[in-house]
Coordinates of N, CA and C in Angstrom, one line a residue:
M1 N 26.6 79.2 151.2 CA 27.0 80.5 151.3 C 27.8 80.5 150.1
S2 N 27.6 81.7 149.5 CA 28.6 82.3 148.2 C 29.8 83.0 149.0
T3 N 30.9 82.8 148.2 CA 31.9 83.9 148.6 C 32.0 85.3 147.6
P4 N 32.0 86.2 148.4 CA 31.9 87.6 147.5 C 32.9 87.8 146.7
D5 N 32.7 88.4 145.5 CA 33.3 88.7 144.3 C 34.5 89.7 144.7
I6 N 34.4 90.7 145.7 CA 35.4 91.4 146.2 C 35.6 91.3 147.6
R7 N 36.9 91.3 148.0 CA 37.1 91.2 149.4 C 38.1 92.2 149.9
V8 N 37.7 92.8 151.2 CA 38.8 93.7 151.6 C 39.8 93.1 152.3
E9 N 41.0 93.3 152.2 CA 42.1 92.4 152.8 C 42.5 93.2 153.9
K10 N 42.6 94.6 154.3 CA 43.0 95.1 155.7 C 41.9 96.4 155.6
G11 N 41.4 96.6 156.8 CA 40.6 97.8 157.2 C 39.3 97.3 156.9
H12 N 38.4 98.3 156.8 CA 36.8 98.0 156.7 C 36.5 98.9 155.7
A13 N 35.5 98.4 154.8 CA 35.2 99.2 153.8 C 33.7 99.2 153.8
E14 N 33.2 100.7 153.8 CA 31.7 100.5 154.0 C 31.2 100.2 152.5
P15 N 29.7 99.9 152.5 CA 29.0 99.4 151.3 C 29.3 100.3 150.1
E16 N 29.2 101.6 150.7 CA 29.3 102.8 149.4 C 30.8 102.8 148.8
E17 N 31.9 102.6 149.6 CA 33.0 102.3 149.0 C 33.3 101.3 148.1
V18 N 32.7 100.1 148.5 CA 32.8 98.8 147.8 C 32.1 99.1 146.5
A19 N 30.9 99.7 146.6 CA 30.1 100.0 145.4 C 31.0 100.9 144.3
A20 N 31.7 101.9 145.1 CA 32.4 102.9 144.1 C 33.7 102.1 143.4
I21 N 34.2 101.2 144.1 CA 35.5 100.6 143.5 C 35.0 99.5 142.5
T22 N 33.6 99.1 142.7 CA 33.0 98.2 141.7 C 32.8 99.0 140.2
A23 N 32.1 100.2 140.8 CA 31.7 100.9 139.6 C 33.1 101.3 138.8
V24 N 34.2 101.7 139.3 CA 35.2 102.0 138.6 C 35.9 100.7 138.0
L25 N 35.8 99.6 138.5 CA 36.4 98.6 137.6 C 35.4 98.0 136.6
L26 N 34.3 98.0 136.8 CA 33.4 97.9 135.6 C 33.5 98.8 134.5
A27 N 33.6 100.0 134.8 CA 33.9 101.2 133.8 C 35.3 101.0 133.0
R28 N 36.2 100.5 133.7 CA 37.6 100.3 133.1 C 37.4 99.2 132.2
A29 N 36.7 98.0 132.7 CA 36.6 97.0 131.7 C 35.7 97.0 130.6
A30 N 34.7 97.9 130.7 CA 33.8 98.4 129.5 C 34.6 99.2 128.6
A31 N 35.6 99.9 129.0 CA 36.5 100.9 128.0 C 37.8 99.9 127.6
A32 N 37.9 99.0 128.0 CA 38.9 98.2 127.2 C 38.4 97.6 125.9
P33 N 39.3 97.6 124.9 CA 39.2 97.1 123.5 C 38.6 95.4 123.6
S34 N 37.5 95.2 123.1 CA 37.0 93.8 123.0 C 37.9 92.9 122.6
E35 N 38.7 93.3 121.4 CA 39.5 92.2 120.8 C 40.8 92.5 121.0
A36 N 41.8 91.7 121.1 CA 43.2 91.8 121.6 C 43.9 92.2 120.0
Q37 N 44.5 93.1 119.9 CA 45.2 93.5 118.8 C 46.5 92.6 118.6
P38 N 46.6 92.0 117.4 CA 47.6 91.1 117.1 C 49.1 91.9 117.2
H39 N 50.0 91.3 117.8 CA 51.3 91.9 118.0 C 52.2 91.6 116.7
H40 N 52.8 92.6 116.2 CA 53.6 92.5 115.1 C 55.0 92.9 115.6
P41 N 55.9 91.9 115.9 CA 57.2 92.3 116.6 C 58.1 92.9 115.4
R42 N 59.0 93.8 115.8 CA 59.8 94.6 114.8 C 60.8 93.5 114.3
P43 N 61.1 93.4 113.0 CA 62.2 92.7 112.5 C 63.4 93.2 113.2
K44 N 64.2 92.1 113.2 CA 65.5 92.4 113.9 C 66.6 93.2 113.0
A45 N 67.2 94.0 113.5 CA 68.1 94.8 112.7 C 69.2 94.1 112.2
G46 N 69.8 94.3 111.2 CA 70.8 93.5 110.6 C 72.2 94.2 110.8
W47 N 72.3 95.3 111.6 CA 73.4 95.7 112.1 C 73.4 95.7 113.8
R48 N 74.5 96.0 114.4 CA 74.5 95.7 115.8 C 74.5 97.1 116.3
R49 N 73.8 97.3 117.5 CA 73.9 98.6 118.1 C 74.6 98.5 119.4
L50 N 76.0 99.3 119.2 CA 77.1 99.3 120.0 C 76.6 99.6 121.4
E51 N 75.7 100.5 121.8 CA 75.1 101.0 123.2 C 74.5 99.4 123.7
R52 N 74.2 98.7 123.2 CA 73.5 97.3 123.7 C 74.3 96.4 123.9
E53 N 75.7 96.4 123.4 CA 76.9 95.4 123.5 C 77.3 95.7 125.0
G54 N 77.8 94.2 125.3 CA 78.5 94.7 126.7 C 79.9 95.0 126.6
G55 N 80.3 95.5 127.6 CA 81.5 96.2 127.5 C 82.8 95.8 127.3
F56 N 83.1 94.3 127.5 CA 84.0 93.7 127.4 C 84.0 92.6 126.3
R57 N 84.9 92.7 125.3 CA 85.0 91.6 124.4 C 86.4 90.7 124.4
A58 N 86.4 89.6 124.6 CA 87.6 88.9 124.6 C 88.6 89.1 123.4
P59 N 89.9 89.1 123.3 CA 90.6 89.3 122.2 C 90.6 88.2 121.3
H60 N 90.1 87.0 121.6 CA 90.1 85.9 120.5 C 88.6 85.8 120.2
S61 N 87.7 86.6 120.6 CA 86.2 86.7 119.8 C 86.0 87.1 118.6
W62 N 85.2 86.4 117.9 CA 84.9 86.6 116.5 C 83.8 87.5 116.4
H63 N 83.1 87.8 117.3 CA 81.6 88.4 117.3 C 81.9 89.7 117.7

């Protein structure tokens, strides 16, 4: 006996409901781009953004 591809965790789903969710999942999978686009990270800024800095700096800190 094979295990089903989709399993209802809670409650009871009618076959029509399982077919509907399967159709939605297959449509989403078909609409997704086939190749993943390479991620090009942004270069790090040479200057500091003060709004991203912590609120406290020790008086002996050089940074």
